[in-house]
Each structure stands twice: as C-alpha cells, then as structure tokens.
XYZ file of C-alpha atoms in Angstrom:
412
model
C 91.534 112.394 94.064
C 93.337 109.392 94.170
C 96.287 109.347 92.744
C 98.965 106.179 91.663
C 102.305 106.684 92.340
C 104.161 104.697 89.231
C 108.056 104.096 90.619
C 110.590 101.878 88.808
C 113.935 100.323 89.906
C 117.108 100.023 87.192
C 119.941 98.489 88.399
C 122.385 96.155 87.521
C 125.731 95.382 89.956
C 129.258 94.357 88.221
C 129.368 90.910 88.713
C 132.536 89.551 89.793
C 134.523 87.246 87.055
C 135.514 83.851 88.679
C 137.985 84.120 91.318
C 139.843 81.027 92.463
C 142.198 80.798 95.236
C 145.402 80.963 93.546
C 144.491 84.197 91.864
C 145.109 85.550 95.408
C 148.209 88.073 95.611
C 148.046 88.258 92.091
C 147.137 91.224 90.897
C 144.293 90.316 89.228
C 141.192 92.386 88.132
C 137.744 91.464 89.870
C 134.930 91.819 88.022
C 133.833 89.957 84.536
C 133.721 92.929 82.208
C 132.765 90.922 78.860
C 129.776 89.489 80.665
C 129.062 92.735 82.644
C 128.800 94.316 79.285
C 127.105 91.603 77.329
C 124.199 91.309 80.002
C 123.988 95.285 80.259
C 123.333 95.260 76.401
C 121.158 92.805 76.613
C 118.772 94.209 79.454
C 119.079 97.573 77.177
C 117.830 95.952 74.040
C 114.928 93.884 75.419
C 113.933 97.268 77.856
C 116.035 100.049 78.662
C 115.789 101.790 75.627
C 112.044 100.542 73.952
C 110.583 101.299 77.410
C 112.320 104.843 77.745
C 110.695 105.286 74.052
C 107.182 104.048 74.886
C 107.071 106.312 77.322
C 108.165 109.643 75.961
C 105.698 108.579 73.610
C 103.373 108.751 76.660
C 104.575 111.666 77.939
C 104.142 113.384 74.452
C 100.315 111.707 74.690
C 99.051 113.058 77.990
C 101.116 115.541 79.282
C 101.961 116.390 82.692
C 98.527 114.218 83.619
C 100.995 111.445 83.465
C 103.984 111.415 85.666
C 106.263 108.787 86.986
C 109.699 108.222 89.385
C 112.802 106.479 88.485
C 115.886 105.002 91.040
C 119.071 104.596 89.316
C 121.743 102.905 90.909
C 124.863 104.539 90.671
C 126.611 100.773 89.637
C 123.981 100.898 86.238
C 125.277 104.632 85.623
C 128.740 103.665 85.848
C 127.874 100.434 83.340
C 125.909 102.907 81.081
C 128.575 105.413 80.710
C 130.911 102.573 80.006
C 129.118 100.213 77.478
C 126.113 102.238 76.499
C 125.932 106.044 76.836
C 122.735 106.189 74.657
C 120.989 104.828 77.649
C 121.723 107.524 79.125
C 120.675 109.872 76.659
C 117.465 108.512 76.742
C 117.430 108.951 80.291
C 117.990 112.231 79.641
C 115.501 112.902 77.245
C 112.710 111.501 80.038
C 114.223 113.726 82.149
C 113.714 117.053 79.798
C 110.068 116.804 80.190
C 109.731 117.574 83.383
C 107.608 114.070 84.054
C 110.006 111.714 85.623
C 111.397 112.383 89.303
C 114.484 110.909 89.945
C 115.169 109.443 93.374
C 118.186 109.274 95.794
C 119.574 105.629 96.525
C 122.918 104.135 98.188
C 125.282 104.970 95.282
C 126.868 101.386 95.314
C 123.170 99.678 95.707
C 124.202 98.502 99.254
C 123.096 97.540 102.211
C 125.190 99.947 104.193
C 122.782 101.435 106.323
C 122.540 98.435 108.159
C 126.525 98.218 109.021
C 128.156 101.855 108.534
C 126.273 104.972 108.706
C 128.936 106.791 107.834
C 129.361 104.491 104.705
C 125.705 104.811 103.715
C 125.949 109.098 103.933
C 128.727 108.823 101.783
C 127.287 106.909 99.405
C 123.620 108.782 99.114
C 125.284 112.343 98.954
C 127.739 110.701 95.575
C 124.375 108.811 94.023
C 122.996 112.405 94.552
C 125.439 114.424 92.904
C 125.454 112.291 90.603
C 121.811 112.013 89.541
C 121.993 115.815 89.554
C 124.721 116.153 87.131
C 123.299 113.833 84.659
C 119.780 114.755 85.146
C 119.384 118.089 86.052
C 117.697 117.594 89.554
C 118.756 116.974 93.243
C 117.039 113.703 94.173
C 114.026 115.121 97.149
C 112.818 111.662 98.226
C 114.838 108.426 98.881
C 114.557 105.173 97.922
C 116.709 102.617 100.044
C 118.008 99.805 98.661
C 115.570 96.935 98.530
C 112.977 99.281 99.775
C 114.489 98.720 103.096
C 113.649 100.492 105.855
C 113.968 100.404 109.436
C 113.098 103.322 112.262
C 116.664 104.145 112.385
C 117.281 104.253 108.975
C 114.503 106.578 108.423
C 116.586 108.902 111.396
C 119.156 109.607 108.971
C 117.271 109.874 105.981
C 115.840 112.662 107.571
C 118.607 114.082 109.250
C 120.023 114.377 105.628
C 116.974 116.294 104.236
C 114.624 114.062 103.194
C 110.933 114.545 103.216
C 109.694 111.259 101.570
C 111.003 107.957 101.752
C 110.130 104.559 99.871
C 109.312 101.511 101.566
C 107.281 97.937 101.450
C 103.800 97.679 102.420
C 104.394 94.630 104.261
C 101.159 92.904 106.024
C 103.136 92.103 109.481
C 103.768 96.178 109.196
C 100.657 97.261 108.656
C 98.311 94.922 110.374
C 94.936 96.176 110.038
C 95.807 99.280 108.001
C 96.110 99.788 103.915
C 98.938 100.007 102.286
C 97.007 102.602 100.083
C 97.619 105.524 102.186
C 100.743 108.113 103.488
C 102.142 107.616 106.554
C 104.991 109.000 108.618
C 108.054 108.213 110.566
C 107.230 107.476 113.879
C 110.583 108.845 114.944
C 110.648 111.179 112.658
C 107.472 112.617 111.987
C 108.334 114.999 108.906
C 109.785 111.901 106.866
C 106.652 110.219 105.032
C 106.184 107.172 103.921
C 104.966 105.307 100.873
C 104.350 102.007 101.155
C 104.448 99.984 97.836
C 101.065 98.014 97.180
C 102.195 94.770 96.709
C 99.716 92.600 95.358
C 98.748 94.705 93.034
C 102.936 96.041 91.966
C 103.570 92.000 91.963
C 100.393 91.424 89.897
C 102.509 93.228 86.703
C 105.476 92.509 87.942
C 105.656 88.460 89.010
C 102.486 87.180 87.512
C 101.699 89.006 84.286
C 102.647 86.411 82.112
C 101.813 83.391 84.637
C 99.488 80.667 82.764
C 98.718 79.153 85.983
C 98.314 82.339 87.529
C 93.770 82.356 87.891
C 93.652 85.921 86.590
C 95.582 85.480 83.309
C 95.621 87.349 81.331
C 96.307 90.696 82.794
C 94.992 93.141 80.522
C 94.940 96.700 81.617
C 91.428 96.885 81.445
C 90.949 94.528 84.144
C 93.933 95.885 86.155
C 92.040 99.557 86.083
C 88.817 97.519 87.350
C 90.836 96.192 90.568
C 92.145 99.937 91.312
C 88.713 101.819 90.794
C 87.326 98.892 93.333
C 89.495 100.486 95.763
C 87.661 102.795 98.133
C 87.424 106.395 97.292
C 89.445 107.736 100.754
C 92.461 105.413 100.051
C 94.522 108.484 98.216
C 97.777 106.795 97.020
C 98.637 103.360 95.525
C 101.877 102.905 95.154
C 103.143 100.546 92.301
C 106.664 99.897 92.574
C 108.449 97.681 90.487
C 111.855 96.646 88.654
C 112.031 98.484 85.530
C 113.553 95.583 83.603
C 109.689 94.185 84.362
C 109.020 95.633 80.798
C 111.105 93.755 78.334
C 113.146 91.263 80.290
C 111.143 89.727 83.117
C 108.287 89.930 81.362
C 109.196 89.089 77.687
C 107.698 91.626 74.495
C 105.312 88.261 73.270
C 103.726 88.788 76.797
C 102.257 91.998 75.975
C 104.071 94.016 78.925
C 104.469 96.891 76.564
C 101.068 97.351 74.985
C 99.421 97.093 78.903
C 102.140 99.963 79.630
C 101.022 101.445 76.779
C 97.174 101.230 77.411
C 97.559 101.866 81.393
C 97.832 105.687 81.750
C 94.950 107.125 78.977
C 92.789 103.936 80.881
C 93.795 105.224 84.193
C 93.065 109.047 83.724
C 89.419 108.169 82.238
C 88.803 106.383 86.166
C 89.681 110.029 87.526
C 92.778 109.118 88.796
C 95.752 111.291 89.216
C 99.332 109.884 88.523
C 101.734 111.567 91.260
C 105.274 111.564 92.230
C 106.816 110.547 96.009
C 107.779 114.232 96.336
C 104.271 115.200 95.358
C 102.820 113.026 97.110
C 104.622 114.289 100.474
C 101.787 117.046 100.441
C 99.051 115.102 100.837
C 97.719 114.036 104.509
C 98.794 111.781 106.492
C 97.144 108.892 108.127
C 99.266 109.136 110.695
C 102.640 107.766 112.531
C 104.136 103.837 111.497
C 106.637 102.749 113.676
C 108.749 100.158 111.954
C 111.862 98.710 114.243
C 112.506 95.962 112.772
C 114.290 96.172 108.915
C 111.578 95.517 106.237
C 112.264 94.842 102.428
C 110.309 94.204 99.271
C 112.115 90.791 98.347
C 110.471 87.377 99.010
C 107.364 86.529 101.049
C 108.998 87.449 104.450
C 109.530 91.166 103.151
C 112.843 90.921 105.385
C 116.140 91.023 104.967
C 116.703 87.069 105.141
C 117.530 86.990 101.252
C 120.563 88.834 101.831
C 121.867 88.284 105.599
C 119.963 85.171 106.233
C 123.051 82.112 107.075
C 126.005 82.385 107.884
C 127.755 82.731 104.518
C 126.192 86.060 104.048
C 126.599 87.546 107.446
C 130.791 86.462 107.475
C 131.077 87.504 103.951
C 128.750 91.189 105.528
C 131.131 91.248 108.014
C 134.310 90.578 106.370
C 133.968 93.330 103.522
C 133.148 96.322 106.643
C 135.739 95.094 108.234
C 138.171 96.564 105.665
C 136.266 100.000 105.917
C 139.363 101.658 107.744
C 142.082 101.206 105.355
C 139.361 102.080 102.453
C 139.157 105.923 104.316
C 143.148 105.605 104.678
C 143.747 105.334 100.698
C 143.929 107.433 98.106
C 143.680 105.093 95.198
C 140.644 105.727 93.342
C 139.961 102.472 91.264
C 140.526 100.654 94.641
C 137.673 102.877 96.148
C 135.860 102.017 93.572
C 136.402 98.234 93.926
C 135.359 99.390 97.290
C 131.934 100.555 96.220
C 131.021 97.736 93.885
C 132.033 94.867 96.018
C 129.181 95.965 98.391
C 126.840 95.919 95.949
C 123.659 93.920 97.955
C 123.502 91.484 94.790
C 126.712 89.562 95.854
C 125.235 88.303 99.104
C 121.533 87.574 96.941
C 123.989 84.894 95.174
C 124.830 83.233 98.326
C 120.775 83.122 99.570
C 120.340 79.218 100.649
C 116.104 80.410 100.141
C 115.293 77.826 97.715
C 111.541 76.802 98.292
C 108.925 78.922 97.124
C 111.193 81.840 96.651
C 113.770 79.807 94.569
C 113.364 81.059 91.258
C 113.561 84.594 91.959
C 116.995 84.036 93.159
C 118.185 82.120 90.106
C 117.551 85.231 88.245
C 121.184 86.571 86.635
C 122.853 84.552 89.158
C 126.635 83.696 87.567
C 126.732 80.418 90.102
C 126.065 77.179 90.121
C 125.086 77.548 94.244
C 125.387 80.075 97.200
C 128.377 77.685 98.273
C 130.194 78.634 95.145
C 129.333 82.647 95.303
C 130.078 83.046 98.832
C 134.031 80.953 98.260
C 134.085 83.193 94.946
C 133.229 86.718 97.201
C 135.711 85.885 99.880
C 138.584 85.238 97.552
C 138.103 88.326 95.714
C 137.757 89.817 99.943
C 141.250 88.758 100.617
C 143.084 89.869 97.852
C 141.251 93.043 98.477
C 142.628 93.287 101.676
C 146.190 92.655 100.008
C 145.751 95.042 97.765
C 144.885 97.579 100.229
C 147.641 96.633 102.961
C 150.150 97.274 100.095
C 149.016 100.142 98.888
C 148.757 102.482 102.711
C 152.167 101.056 102.753
C 153.551 102.653 100.335
C 151.186 106.367 101.327
C 152.688 105.592 104.674
C 156.393 105.897 103.625
C 155.712 108.282 100.988
C 153.509 110.886 103.033
C 154.484 109.177 106.695
C 152.754 113.169 109.014
C 149.337 111.954 106.903
C 147.483 109.984 109.221
C 143.593 110.069 107.222
C 144.154 110.180 103.505
C 141.065 109.932 102.770
C 138.340 110.502 104.783
C 135.614 111.500 101.248
C 135.388 108.224 99.670
C 135.844 109.304 96.110
C 133.254 107.909 93.237
C-alpha cells in the first residue's frame, strides 16, 4: 500500500524591536510586543483557526483513515499562550481526535545543532516536555529546524531516543534515488529518515497560486493524478510544508482551503493511505543514506546559506553562542527566555543577501529594509544582552560566592 505522510510546520518568531546603538545599556526590552501580537493574530485568523476547523471536520468525515503531523515551535506556543490561547485550544481539539502526531524540534526553532550540542539537547527536551504538557503526547519523531540534517545531527537525535527524523529530499543528497522511500541513517542504522518530496510539496506550498506556472490552476484531481503516477513500489510520499500555506501564503480566494478539503477523500479513493512519521518508521527501508554536509529545505541550494551564507550571519551566529557560558551561570529566568528567543533562526534569515531567485521568499514577514539593518539591530541587542548578563552574574557572585555553576539547566 502506498502512503502519504502529510506534515505541517507551525512557527512564528519573536521579532525584535528597533534597537539603536544608543539603547545599549539602557535596560530596554528586545522584542516588539505590538508587532508580534498583531502578526500572530493576523496569521491565526487567516490560517491556524480556519485550517484547524477544516482538519477537525475532515477527521470526523474520514475517521482514522486521514492523519497528519505537526511540528509547532516553542516560540509560537508561547505566543499562543500570551496573545491567543484559543489557538492552542484548537490544536488540543485536534490532538483529542487521535489523528494527529506532534513532532519534536528545538524549542526556539534554532540552529543550535550547528554550534552547541548541549544547548541543542536542552532545547529539544524542553520542547518535548511542552508538547506533552499541552497535547498529551511525548514526541516520538524529530524534525530539526528548517529540516536541517547531517550525519552528526542524526547521531545526537538517535542517542536522545528518537527512531525517525524528517529531512529534505534534495537532489544533491539523493542522486538517482527517489525520496519516496524510507531510508536509514548511515551512522545510526536504527534512525529512520523520511525525505521530503520537494517537487510535490512545493507545488502546493509555493506554486499553487502562481498564474505563470504551466500547471496552474492546481486542482485536487490533478494532484491526485500526479500521485497515482508514482511507481507502485515507491511506498511513501512525504508532503512537508509550512502550515501557513493555508490562508496566509496562499490566500483563501486562491481556493487553497477547497483543495485541502477535497484532497483526503480523493487520495483515499485511489488506494493510498495516510501515515504519520512514527508509523512510517516501521516500513521496510531502502537502505542507508549518508549526508555528511548539512541539508535544509530552504532555497534552490537546499543548504544553510539562507542563514549562515555571509559574513554578517556568521559573525552574529558566533557572537550569540559566545554568550552561552554567561547564560548557563545566570539565574534570571527572563534573561534565559530572551536567550532562547534570540536563537531563533529567523533573525539570521533576515540578514540573508541572496536576492536573486529566492529573493521574494526572504522578504516575507521581514521587518527590515535591508540585511545590513537586520545585522546591526541584532548585534546591538546582543551587546545589550551581554551587558545585562555581566551585571546579573556579578550580583549573583556577590550574593552567593560559593556557587560556581548557577544554572546548568536552562529553564523555559
């Protein structure tokens, strides 16, 4: 039986406020509360609430035959709690159906795996605890930020107890092989790998409303016809995309909700089944897959250049993680929370200078006029954050001189 693994990423960052040089040392807040609230409410009204309602109706209609999976970042869960708790409640209603698998990821939607293994593990554990507390599921499958994977990340994820991980089915990774199989990690054979079918996924996520696309308009019948053309022996088609595809990236008047409403029934009639990542881990695998260099689901290159491709990004990234020792010694819960939110990958994405084939994607929800503005603002925040950490740690040392490691476990 051929299977569809339908996975949605749900994420929004805490965006920074304008933080000029002269604010450094003035004890100001870092995040733009008004902008974050307004954007969250906008996306929730256009996407999260109506899409969740539609999925709930589809679960009632198709029962256990239709299943999906979500990865919801800790940053947006915190925003739901702060600004719109009804969105969390709508996801809890989906969880109660038993038709949804919630995946694990880094709490801050960060690139910590590329820099700091201990921080990566802390965030993954914190996120798993948050998911379990909200939705009653301890995640069994893992999805790293932006589907970033390399063999060394797979080792860590496996050693944390996960049995399956999602990543990108990039051409430079697969070569002649198809993404429509289950693979296993070359370095940890017990870790199974699900690879995104980026062509079919991006037909929905990016090309759906593009009137210059030769396949426009994309209907559910046409899409199911493409699925049905896949070879019988190719056992799983992984459709991975941002949840914001529905109603935000692709507006309601494009017909995107109608497409989603019709798709499950037409897929099921063709003899496909829907499967979640942890269920897919039990399929027979096609063999080992080695990915020595990081792959992601971003841009044409499917690498890390969207976040770490220029000197500004790398300087900011290095400066951020140079602060880790100060954070570990700190007992201030608010500063630890800021540390988490400052790690979110979006801050580095805004500094990207790739304004060619992928330029429009990098402008989406970007609050800055230029990558340089994003870099300067972020570095000003880090400078202020470092000063705050120094002050707090000096006070702690004065009050508790016998303590040497105040906070080996970061709280969220």
